[in-house]
């Protein structure tokens, strides 16, 4: 079956992914503000550096495709940073629980987007798959750092994932 992807659909993909990478970088900034000088600090910095690479890529893709970013970018900046600080204040395991929750949703999101693309968008599909792999590596890092054993993990995961899915739906449109 031949897929026919419109400019509107590409704009939506780029807009939501740019918003997500902006929020992800801010989550890690918030976590680093609290946990930078702890044993998990270098790990968080590494994940933040990867998110910054993703964000830089989407900044370039927005310009190349003449796509406007989401109007809610300032809101996602504040929310991302706040989530990062809040999770880090609860401790290293909670910060890693946050990573697990976010990256699980984002990994699924990138895979779904990549699957929707046609041959004409091979390069974007490849970018999305690489970033999906990076996000899933972050999820594994969260598991390796005992994030699933954070107090209230199931509740935190449910709340964070609901927030992520809501942010995705909103940023696809606005």
Backbone as ProteinMPNN parsed JSONL, in Angstrom:
{"seq_chain_A": "XXXXXXXXXXXXXXXXXXXXXXXXXXXXXXXXXXXXXXXXXXXXXXXXXXXXXXXXXXXXXXXXXXXXXXXXXXXXXXXXXXXXXXXXXXXXXXXXXXXXXXXXXXXXXXXXXXXXXXXXXXXXXXXXXXXXXXXXXXXXXXXXXXXXXXXXXXXXXXXXXXXXXXXXXXXXXX", "coords_chain_A": {"N_chain_A": [[0.833, -1.179, 0.0], [0.613, 2.141, -0.924], [1.817, 5.002, 0.642], [0.88, 8.353, 1.123], [2.222, 11.126, 2.104], [1.452, 14.206, 3.462], [2.429, 17.712, 3.366], [1.397, 18.981, 5.577], [1.242, 16.814, 7.405], [3.967, 16.2, 7.72], [4.826, 18.625, 8.81], [3.436, 18.492, 11.242], [4.674, 16.269, 12.464], [7.331, 17.234, 12.71], [6.912, 19.502, 14.302], [5.804, 18.477, 16.733], [7.843, 16.75, 17.536], [10.012, 18.466, 17.833], [9.028, 20.006, 19.951], [8.892, 17.994, 21.909], [11.594, 17.228, 22.184], [12.629, 19.613, 23.083], [11.34, 19.802, 25.585], [12.401, 17.471, 26.75], [15.162, 18.06, 26.924], [14.96, 20.119, 28.762], [13.883, 18.752, 30.973], [16.099, 17.194, 31.711], [17.877, 19.295, 32.24], [16.648, 20.359, 34.528], [16.869, 18.173, 36.256], [19.64, 18.021, 36.433], [20.179, 20.396, 37.756], [19.689, 19.742, 40.352], [20.941, 17.257, 40.784], [23.512, 17.266, 39.728], [26.12, 17.027, 40.933], [26.229, 14.436, 41.916], [26.508, 10.817, 42.067], [24.971, 10.004, 39.84], [24.929, 12.163, 38.191], [26.797, 12.506, 35.888], [25.684, 10.622, 34.138], [23.103, 11.595, 33.682], [23.853, 13.982, 32.455], [25.014, 12.995, 30.087], [22.733, 11.877, 28.83], [21.271, 14.221, 28.514], [22.926, 15.591, 26.738], [22.591, 14.024, 24.438], [19.866, 14.494, 23.982], [20.03, 17.185, 23.396], [21.392, 17.097, 20.968], [19.374, 15.889, 19.434], [17.441, 17.922, 19.6], [18.792, 20.032, 18.318], [18.88, 18.955, 15.746], [16.132, 18.891, 15.105], [15.607, 21.634, 15.25], [17.012, 22.484, 12.973], [15.588, 21.022, 11.011], [13.034, 22.167, 11.192], [13.527, 24.703, 10.103], [14.511, 24.016, 7.516], [12.215, 22.86, 6.434], [10.381, 24.848, 6.517], [8.647, 25.051, 8.744], [6.622, 25.932, 11.426], [7.37, 26.177, 14.91], [5.705, 24.703, 17.797], [3.211, 26.738, 19.315], [3.159, 26.564, 21.991], [5.663, 26.284, 23.058], [7.093, 27.86, 25.081], [5.635, 27.11, 27.372], [6.089, 24.31, 27.458], [8.799, 24.352, 27.956], [8.923, 25.351, 30.61], [7.341, 23.436, 31.949], [8.79, 21.07, 31.422], [11.275, 21.617, 32.684], [10.357, 21.949, 35.301], [9.315, 19.368, 35.84], [11.683, 17.929, 35.725], [13.162, 19.035, 37.9], [11.387, 18.467, 40.031], [11.284, 15.641, 39.989], [13.958, 15.049, 40.509], [14.344, 16.156, 43.035], [13.005, 14.334, 44.553], [14.793, 12.315, 44.556], [17.508, 10.201, 43.283], [16.55, 7.734, 42.226], [13.903, 8.394, 41.653], [14.281, 10.359, 39.712], [15.296, 8.759, 37.701], [13.091, 7.122, 37.356], [11.328, 8.905, 36.225], [12.646, 9.288, 33.784], [12.365, 6.698, 32.698], [9.562, 6.581, 32.377], [9.008, 8.75, 30.596], [10.661, 8.158, 28.353], [9.718, 5.695, 27.475], [7.207, 6.31, 26.365], [8.033, 8.118, 24.379], [9.735, 6.571, 22.784], [7.867, 4.752, 21.677], [6.3, 6.608, 20.32], [8.078, 7.745, 18.391], [8.59, 5.411, 16.873], [6.052, 4.865, 15.822], [5.624, 7.177, 14.292], [7.747, 6.93, 12.416], [6.968, 4.626, 11.097], [4.805, 5.59, 9.717], [5.804, 6.986, 7.602], [6.72, 7.433, 4.124], [8.636, 6.269, 1.232], [9.641, 8.58, 0.113], [10.35, 10.08, 2.251], [12.594, 8.996, 3.449], [15.007, 9.785, 4.701], [14.148, 11.314, 6.924], [12.738, 9.323, 8.243], [14.815, 7.58, 8.935], [16.227, 9.229, 10.71], [14.312, 9.494, 12.742], [14.193, 6.843, 13.623], [16.786, 6.455, 14.604], [16.791, 8.295, 16.703], [14.728, 7.202, 18.205], [15.978, 4.85, 19.051], [17.996, 5.963, 20.667], [16.385, 7.091, 22.675], [15.234, 4.793, 23.751], [17.523, 3.643, 24.756], [17.99, 5.44, 26.82], [15.8, 4.852, 28.419], [16.516, 2.247, 29.202], [18.797, 2.914, 30.658], [17.606, 4.241, 32.785], [16.288, 2.063, 33.971], [18.508, 0.471, 34.643], [19.588, 2.088, 36.597], [17.926, 1.718, 38.689], [15.389, 2.906, 38.642], [12.823, 1.806, 38.516], [12.344, 1.022, 41.063], [11.775, 3.235, 42.515], [10.079, 5.039, 45.081], [6.578, 4.897, 44.829], [6.559, 4.376, 42.09], [4.774, 3.266, 40.081], [2.548, 4.991, 40.145], [3.783, 7.472, 39.623], [4.804, 6.919, 37.067], [2.432, 6.518, 35.593], [1.232, 9.077, 35.76], [3.194, 10.784, 34.619], [3.378, 9.663, 32.058], [0.775, 10.066, 31.087], [0.817, 12.843, 30.992], [2.832, 13.194, 29.035], [1.667, 11.977, 26.761], [-0.56, 13.611, 26.438], [0.677, 16.085, 25.964], [1.886, 15.487, 23.519], [-0.365, 15.116, 21.802], [-1.487, 17.696, 21.922], [0.647, 19.314, 20.952], [0.938, 18.393, 18.373], [-1.053, 19.685, 17.054], [-1.167, 22.443, 17.784]], "CA_chain_A": [[0.0, 0.0, 0.0], [1.41, 3.362, -1.059], [1.479, 6.075, 1.567], [1.057, 9.681, 0.56], [2.392, 11.981, 3.272], [1.277, 15.613, 3.104], [3.253, 18.721, 4.029], [0.762, 19.168, 6.885], [1.646, 15.7, 8.266], [5.397, 16.393, 8.033], [4.876, 19.751, 9.755], [2.967, 17.998, 12.533], [5.748, 15.428, 13.003], [8.468, 18.073, 13.103], [6.489, 20.384, 15.392], [5.663, 17.738, 17.992], [9.135, 16.202, 17.946], [10.785, 19.605, 18.32], [8.499, 20.305, 21.286], [9.296, 16.915, 22.808], [13.034, 17.304, 22.46], [12.805, 20.798, 23.926], [10.946, 19.419, 26.941], [13.348, 16.475, 27.264], [16.386, 18.769, 27.318], [14.641, 20.87, 29.978], [13.775, 17.792, 32.076], [17.45, 16.868, 32.156], [18.424, 20.509, 32.879], [16.088, 20.417, 35.873], [17.484, 17.119, 37.063], [21.035, 18.386, 36.686], [20.218, 21.479, 38.743], [19.633, 19.115, 41.672], [21.754, 16.036, 40.91], [24.751, 17.365, 38.946], [27.303, 16.582, 41.67], [25.951, 13.143, 42.542], [27.006, 9.746, 41.194], [24.179, 9.867, 38.618], [25.075, 13.396, 37.418], [27.368, 12.324, 34.55], [24.737, 9.847, 33.316], [22.067, 12.543, 33.264], [24.484, 14.907, 31.503], [25.147, 12.275, 28.814], [21.411, 11.808, 28.202], [20.93, 15.589, 28.128], [23.699, 15.901, 25.535], [21.923, 13.37, 23.321], [18.621, 15.223, 23.723], [20.405, 18.441, 22.744], [21.663, 16.732, 19.57], [18.067, 15.702, 18.808], [16.822, 19.238, 19.498], [19.495, 20.759, 17.256], [18.426, 18.383, 14.475], [14.773, 19.365, 14.819], [15.71, 23.068, 14.943], [17.399, 22.562, 11.557], [14.502, 20.499, 10.174], [11.963, 23.168, 11.158], [13.935, 25.739, 9.149], [14.558, 23.405, 6.176], [10.87, 22.539, 5.955], [9.538, 26.02, 6.724], [7.63, 24.603, 9.695], [6.645, 26.722, 12.652], [7.325, 25.375, 16.145], [4.462, 24.826, 18.545], [3.013, 27.998, 20.037], [3.25, 26.257, 23.423], [7.054, 26.012, 23.422], [7.468, 28.395, 26.407], [4.98, 26.288, 28.377], [6.793, 23.022, 27.548], [10.085, 24.642, 28.617], [8.686, 25.458, 32.046], [6.848, 22.147, 32.444], [9.901, 20.117, 31.376], [12.22, 21.941, 33.751], [9.687, 21.652, 36.567], [9.278, 17.916, 36.01], [13.042, 17.508, 36.031], [13.49, 19.433, 39.273], [10.534, 17.731, 40.97], [11.704, 14.236, 40.066], [15.284, 14.994, 41.122], [14.202, 16.447, 44.472], [12.559, 13.084, 45.179], [15.947, 11.426, 44.62], [18.059, 9.652, 42.041], [15.65, 6.713, 41.674], [12.733, 9.072, 41.094], [14.716, 10.973, 38.457], [15.383, 7.679, 36.716], [11.707, 6.697, 37.098], [10.828, 9.894, 35.274], [13.255, 8.942, 32.502], [11.711, 5.483, 32.203], [8.201, 6.921, 31.96], [9.042, 9.613, 29.409], [11.296, 7.533, 27.196], [8.855, 4.627, 26.962], [6.225, 6.956, 25.493], [8.693, 8.731, 23.227], [10.169, 5.478, 21.916], [6.681, 4.301, 20.942], [5.888, 7.723, 19.462], [8.982, 7.791, 17.234], [8.375, 4.222, 16.052], [4.781, 5.058, 15.117], [5.859, 8.19, 13.267], [8.611, 6.372, 11.369], [6.154, 3.671, 10.352], [3.845, 6.32, 8.888], [6.488, 7.682, 6.507], [6.905, 6.728, 2.861], [10.004, 6.262, 0.672], [10.033, 9.973, -0.146], [10.836, 10.653, 3.515], [13.528, 7.993, 3.972], [15.99, 10.413, 5.589], [13.465, 11.631, 8.181], [12.439, 8.042, 8.887], [16.08, 7.116, 9.516], [16.485, 10.096, 11.863], [13.376, 9.126, 13.808], [14.573, 5.528, 14.156], [17.996, 6.638, 15.407], [16.402, 8.966, 17.939], [13.975, 6.207, 18.984], [16.973, 3.978, 19.689], [18.609, 6.74, 21.754], [15.409, 7.212, 23.768], [15.114, 3.481, 24.395], [18.746, 3.499, 25.565], [17.766, 6.218, 28.045], [14.883, 4.038, 29.226], [17.332, 1.177, 29.807], [19.639, 3.552, 31.672], [16.736, 4.443, 33.945], [16.082, 0.754, 34.599], [19.793, 0.075, 35.233], [19.811, 2.934, 37.779], [16.938, 1.349, 39.711], [14.234, 3.788, 38.595], [11.569, 1.076, 38.753], [12.205, 0.838, 42.509], [11.504, 4.516, 43.17], [8.793, 5.03, 45.799], [5.45, 5.366, 44.022], [6.909, 4.283, 40.667], [3.626, 3.04, 39.194], [1.749, 6.216, 40.093], [4.578, 8.47, 38.915], [4.856, 6.541, 35.659], [1.119, 6.774, 34.991], [1.022, 10.529, 35.659], [4.148, 11.338, 33.649], [3.029, 9.199, 30.718], [-0.427, 10.788, 30.694], [1.285, 14.178, 30.62], [3.559, 13.104, 27.757], [0.713, 11.696, 25.673], [-1.369, 14.827, 26.272], [1.544, 17.078, 25.324], [2.048, 15.074, 22.118], [-1.615, 15.422, 21.09], [-1.638, 19.145, 21.822], [1.705, 19.904, 20.128], [0.706, 18.022, 16.972], [-2.069, 20.586, 16.492], [-0.996, 23.884, 18.072]], "C_chain_A": [[0.884, 1.25, 0.0], [0.903, 4.439, -0.103], [1.708, 7.398, 0.85], [1.05, 10.681, 1.711], [2.329, 13.446, 2.835], [2.27, 16.501, 3.854], [2.706, 18.966, 5.443], [1.188, 18.067, 7.861], [3.118, 15.816, 8.664], [5.55, 17.532, 9.033], [4.478, 19.298, 11.157], [4.039, 17.149, 13.218], [6.891, 16.29, 13.523], [8.117, 18.951, 14.303], [6.446, 19.633, 16.723], [7.01, 17.188, 18.463], [10.071, 17.297, 18.448], [10.342, 19.967, 19.733], [8.956, 19.258, 22.298], [10.763, 16.963, 23.165], [13.379, 18.537, 23.287], [12.485, 20.449, 25.379], [11.929, 18.434, 27.555], [14.641, 17.144, 27.739], [16.148, 19.542, 28.619], [14.457, 19.943, 31.184], [15.165, 17.489, 32.613], [18.153, 18.085, 32.76], [17.942, 20.608, 34.322], [16.689, 19.367, 36.785], [18.929, 17.467, 37.399], [21.159, 19.505, 37.708], [20.257, 20.911, 40.165], [20.7, 18.021, 41.836], [23.115, 16.089, 40.196], [25.962, 16.763, 39.654], [27.057, 15.312, 42.474], [26.486, 12.052, 41.612], [26.248, 9.617, 39.868], [24.291, 11.104, 37.707], [25.659, 13.212, 36.022], [26.44, 11.541, 33.599], [23.634, 10.76, 32.798], [22.635, 13.521, 32.242], [24.622, 14.25, 30.132], [23.793, 12.207, 28.086], [20.971, 13.192, 27.735], [21.666, 15.981, 26.853], [23.071, 15.252, 24.299], [20.62, 14.088, 22.973], [18.921, 16.553, 23.029], [20.731, 18.203, 21.275], [20.343, 16.55, 18.812], [17.397, 17.059, 18.583], [17.47, 20.065, 18.393], [19.053, 20.265, 15.878], [17.036, 18.9, 14.127], [14.738, 20.87, 14.586], [16.045, 23.259, 13.469], [16.266, 22.107, 10.64], [13.318, 21.462, 10.11], [12.281, 24.236, 10.115], [13.907, 25.179, 7.718], [13.181, 23.192, 5.584], [9.876, 23.692, 6.108], [8.341, 25.672, 7.608], [7.74, 25.451, 10.954], [6.668, 25.789, 13.864], [5.962, 25.536, 16.821], [4.402, 26.174, 19.259], [3.189, 27.802, 21.538], [4.682, 25.991, 23.899], [7.452, 26.608, 24.774], [6.857, 27.57, 27.551], [5.712, 24.966, 28.565], [8.167, 23.2, 28.18], [9.92, 24.633, 30.128], [8.261, 24.107, 32.625], [7.971, 21.105, 32.473], [10.88, 20.356, 32.511], [11.621, 21.598, 35.113], [9.619, 20.163, 36.856], [10.66, 17.386, 36.365], [13.434, 17.821, 37.464], [12.694, 18.593, 40.268], [10.98, 16.279, 41.111], [13.055, 14.11, 40.758], [15.233, 15.264, 42.622], [13.781, 15.182, 45.219], [13.673, 12.037, 45.214], [16.345, 10.848, 43.277], [17.132, 8.615, 41.404], [14.424, 7.353, 41.034], [13.083, 9.773, 39.777], [14.783, 9.919, 37.354], [14.001, 7.104, 36.39], [11.063, 7.633, 36.081], [11.357, 9.589, 33.874], [12.583, 7.713, 31.893], [10.338, 5.83, 31.627], [8.191, 7.715, 30.656], [9.543, 8.836, 28.202], [10.497, 6.363, 26.639], [7.83, 5.21, 25.982], [6.884, 7.485, 24.228], [9.215, 7.664, 22.261], [9.023, 4.962, 21.058], [6.252, 5.353, 19.92], [6.759, 7.801, 18.205], [8.773, 6.591, 16.312], [7.102, 4.368, 15.219], [4.942, 6.083, 13.996], [6.674, 7.619, 12.105], [7.827, 5.412, 10.486], [5.182, 4.361, 9.401], [4.478, 6.947, 7.645], [6.676, 6.789, 5.287], [8.361, 6.84, 2.389], [10.528, 7.669, 0.419], [10.672, 10.614, 1.088], [11.783, 9.695, 4.234], [14.506, 8.589, 4.989], [15.36, 10.75, 6.948], [13.157, 10.348, 8.946], [13.682, 7.499, 9.596], [16.44, 7.925, 10.765], [15.593, 9.708, 13.033], [13.754, 7.786, 14.432], [15.836, 5.625, 15.013], [17.643, 7.275, 16.752], [15.584, 8.027, 18.816], [14.94, 5.3, 19.74], [17.666, 4.686, 20.846], [17.664, 6.822, 22.944], [15.249, 5.883, 24.501], [16.371, 3.145, 25.196], [18.606, 4.26, 26.881], [16.83, 5.453, 28.981], [15.663, 2.936, 29.944], [18.262, 1.724, 30.883], [18.837, 3.786, 32.945], [16.482, 3.154, 34.704], [17.355, 0.318, 35.321], [20.1, 0.867, 36.51], [18.658, 2.819, 38.781], [15.709, 2.243, 39.753], [12.915, 3.093, 38.878], [11.318, 0.826, 40.244], [12.037, 2.151, 43.265], [10.181, 4.412, 43.925], [7.686, 5.601, 44.899], [5.668, 5.277, 42.523], [5.679, 4.164, 39.764], [2.762, 4.291, 39.048], [2.488, 7.3, 39.315], [4.583, 8.17, 37.413], [3.534, 6.861, 34.959], [0.886, 8.274, 34.775], [1.923, 11.134, 34.591], [3.763, 10.912, 32.231], [1.742, 9.856, 30.214], [-0.061, 12.2, 30.244], [1.988, 14.18, 29.273], [2.592, 12.909, 26.596], [-0.182, 12.91, 25.393], [-0.567, 15.899, 25.558], [1.749, 16.756, 23.844], [0.808, 15.474, 21.322], [-1.769, 16.931, 20.882], [-0.623, 19.734, 20.844], [1.603, 19.495, 18.655], [-0.19, 19.068, 16.283], [-1.735, 22.066, 16.629], [0.443, 24.323, 17.842]], "O_chain_A": [[1.787, 1.387, 0.826], [-0.29, 4.738, -0.056], [2.639, 7.526, 0.055], [-0.009, 11.038, 2.227], [3.067, 13.868, 1.945], [2.868, 16.087, 4.846], [3.475, 19.137, 6.389], [1.467, 18.354, 9.025], [3.474, 15.559, 9.814], [6.313, 17.422, 9.992], [5.111, 19.679, 12.141], [4.281, 17.298, 14.416], [7.361, 16.099, 14.644], [8.93, 19.122, 15.212], [6.99, 20.103, 17.723], [7.283, 17.167, 19.664], [10.838, 17.077, 19.386], [11.174, 20.208, 20.608], [9.36, 19.597, 23.41], [11.134, 16.76, 24.321], [14.308, 18.511, 24.094], [13.257, 20.758, 26.287], [12.26, 18.537, 28.736], [15.15, 16.835, 28.817], [17.03, 19.609, 29.475], [14.833, 20.304, 32.299], [15.39, 17.521, 33.822], [18.942, 17.936, 33.693], [18.722, 20.903, 35.228], [16.983, 19.638, 37.949], [19.386, 17.235, 38.518], [22.14, 19.56, 38.449], [20.801, 21.54, 41.072], [21.289, 17.883, 42.908], [23.791, 15.067, 40.075], [26.75, 16.056, 39.026], [27.6, 15.133, 43.564], [26.877, 12.345, 40.482], [26.821, 9.168, 38.875], [23.8, 11.086, 36.578], [25.083, 13.708, 35.054], [26.43, 11.789, 32.393], [23.273, 10.706, 31.622], [21.964, 13.853, 31.265], [24.367, 14.896, 29.115], [23.716, 12.448, 26.882], [20.362, 13.321, 26.673], [21.091, 16.633, 25.981], [23.027, 15.864, 23.232], [20.308, 14.269, 21.796], [18.154, 16.995, 22.173], [20.381, 19.022, 20.424], [20.212, 17.007, 17.677], [16.853, 17.318, 17.51], [16.775, 20.724, 17.619], [18.874, 21.06, 14.955], [16.785, 19.3, 12.991], [13.92, 21.344, 13.798], [15.441, 24.092, 12.792], [16.01, 22.732, 9.611], [12.664, 21.56, 9.072], [11.412, 24.63, 9.337], [13.343, 25.801, 6.818], [12.991, 23.324, 4.375], [8.681, 23.531, 5.861], [7.191, 25.956, 7.272], [8.834, 25.658, 11.479], [6.048, 24.725, 13.838], [5.172, 26.404, 16.451], [5.414, 26.681, 19.743], [3.351, 28.774, 22.275], [4.886, 25.525, 25.02], [8.101, 25.917, 25.56], [7.501, 27.361, 28.579], [5.936, 24.539, 29.697], [8.653, 22.3, 28.865], [10.686, 23.985, 30.841], [8.763, 23.687, 33.667], [8.09, 20.346, 33.435], [11.269, 19.425, 33.215], [12.294, 21.027, 35.971], [9.84, 19.739, 37.99], [10.793, 16.497, 37.207], [13.977, 16.967, 38.164], [13.252, 18.068, 41.231], [11.047, 15.749, 42.22], [13.275, 13.164, 41.514], [15.99, 14.671, 43.39], [14.154, 14.983, 46.375], [13.513, 10.985, 45.834], [15.635, 10.978, 42.28], [16.947, 8.611, 40.187], [13.96, 6.901, 39.988], [12.284, 9.78, 38.841], [14.376, 10.165, 36.219], [13.768, 6.651, 35.27], [10.34, 7.193, 35.187], [10.608, 9.626, 32.898], [12.271, 7.699, 30.702], [10.001, 5.417, 30.518], [7.453, 7.388, 29.726], [8.914, 8.855, 27.144], [10.589, 6.068, 25.447], [7.616, 4.663, 24.9], [6.353, 7.319, 23.13], [9.141, 7.844, 21.046], [9.184, 4.759, 19.854], [5.886, 5.022, 18.792], [6.245, 7.91, 17.092], [8.78, 6.746, 15.091], [7.091, 4.028, 14.036], [4.454, 5.879, 12.884], [6.32, 7.811, 10.942], [8.004, 5.391, 9.269], [4.781, 3.781, 8.393], [3.769, 7.387, 6.74], [6.779, 5.567, 5.395], [9.202, 7.431, 3.067], [11.732, 7.912, 0.503], [11.439, 11.571, 0.976], [11.777, 9.596, 5.461], [14.797, 7.972, 6.014], [15.961, 10.503, 7.993], [13.303, 10.302, 10.168], [13.598, 7.016, 10.725], [16.905, 7.366, 11.759], [16.052, 9.605, 14.17], [13.644, 7.617, 15.646], [15.942, 4.949, 16.036], [18.131, 6.852, 17.8], [15.724, 8.046, 20.039], [14.744, 5.017, 20.922], [17.9, 4.08, 21.892], [18.084, 6.646, 24.088], [15.142, 5.853, 25.727], [16.295, 2.44, 26.203], [19.046, 3.789, 27.929], [17.049, 5.414, 30.192], [15.49, 2.721, 31.143], [18.489, 1.072, 31.903], [19.329, 3.555, 34.049], [16.463, 3.145, 35.934], [17.304, -0.145, 36.46], [20.792, 0.371, 37.399], [18.446, 3.705, 39.609], [15.05, 2.334, 40.789], [11.99, 3.702, 39.415], [10.21, 0.462, 40.638], [12.14, 2.191, 44.491], [9.254, 3.758, 43.449], [7.851, 6.657, 44.289], [5.042, 6.012, 41.759], [5.564, 4.896, 38.78], [2.3, 4.608, 37.952], [1.906, 7.967, 38.459], [4.389, 9.068, 36.594], [3.528, 7.412, 33.858], [0.397, 8.683, 33.722], [1.464, 11.909, 33.752], [3.82, 11.721, 31.306], [1.636, 10.169, 29.028], [-0.57, 12.691, 29.236], [1.762, 15.072, 28.456], [2.687, 13.589, 25.574], [-0.514, 13.191, 24.242], [-1.073, 16.552, 24.646], [1.781, 17.662, 23.01], [0.927, 16.107, 20.273], [-2.136, 17.381, 19.797], [-0.98, 20.557, 20.001], [2.133, 20.187, 17.786], [-0.084, 19.293, 15.078], [-1.982, 22.853, 15.715], [0.769, 25.494, 18.033]]}, "name": "protein", "num_of_chains": 1, "seq": "XXXXXXXXXXXXXXXXXXXXXXXXXXXXXXXXXXXXXXXXXXXXXXXXXXXXXXXXXXXXXXXXXXXXXXXXXXXXXXXXXXXXXXXXXXXXXXXXXXXXXXXXXXXXXXXXXXXXXXXXXXXXXXXXXXXXXXXXXXXXXXXXXXXXXXXXXXXXXXXXXXXXXXXXXXXXXX"}
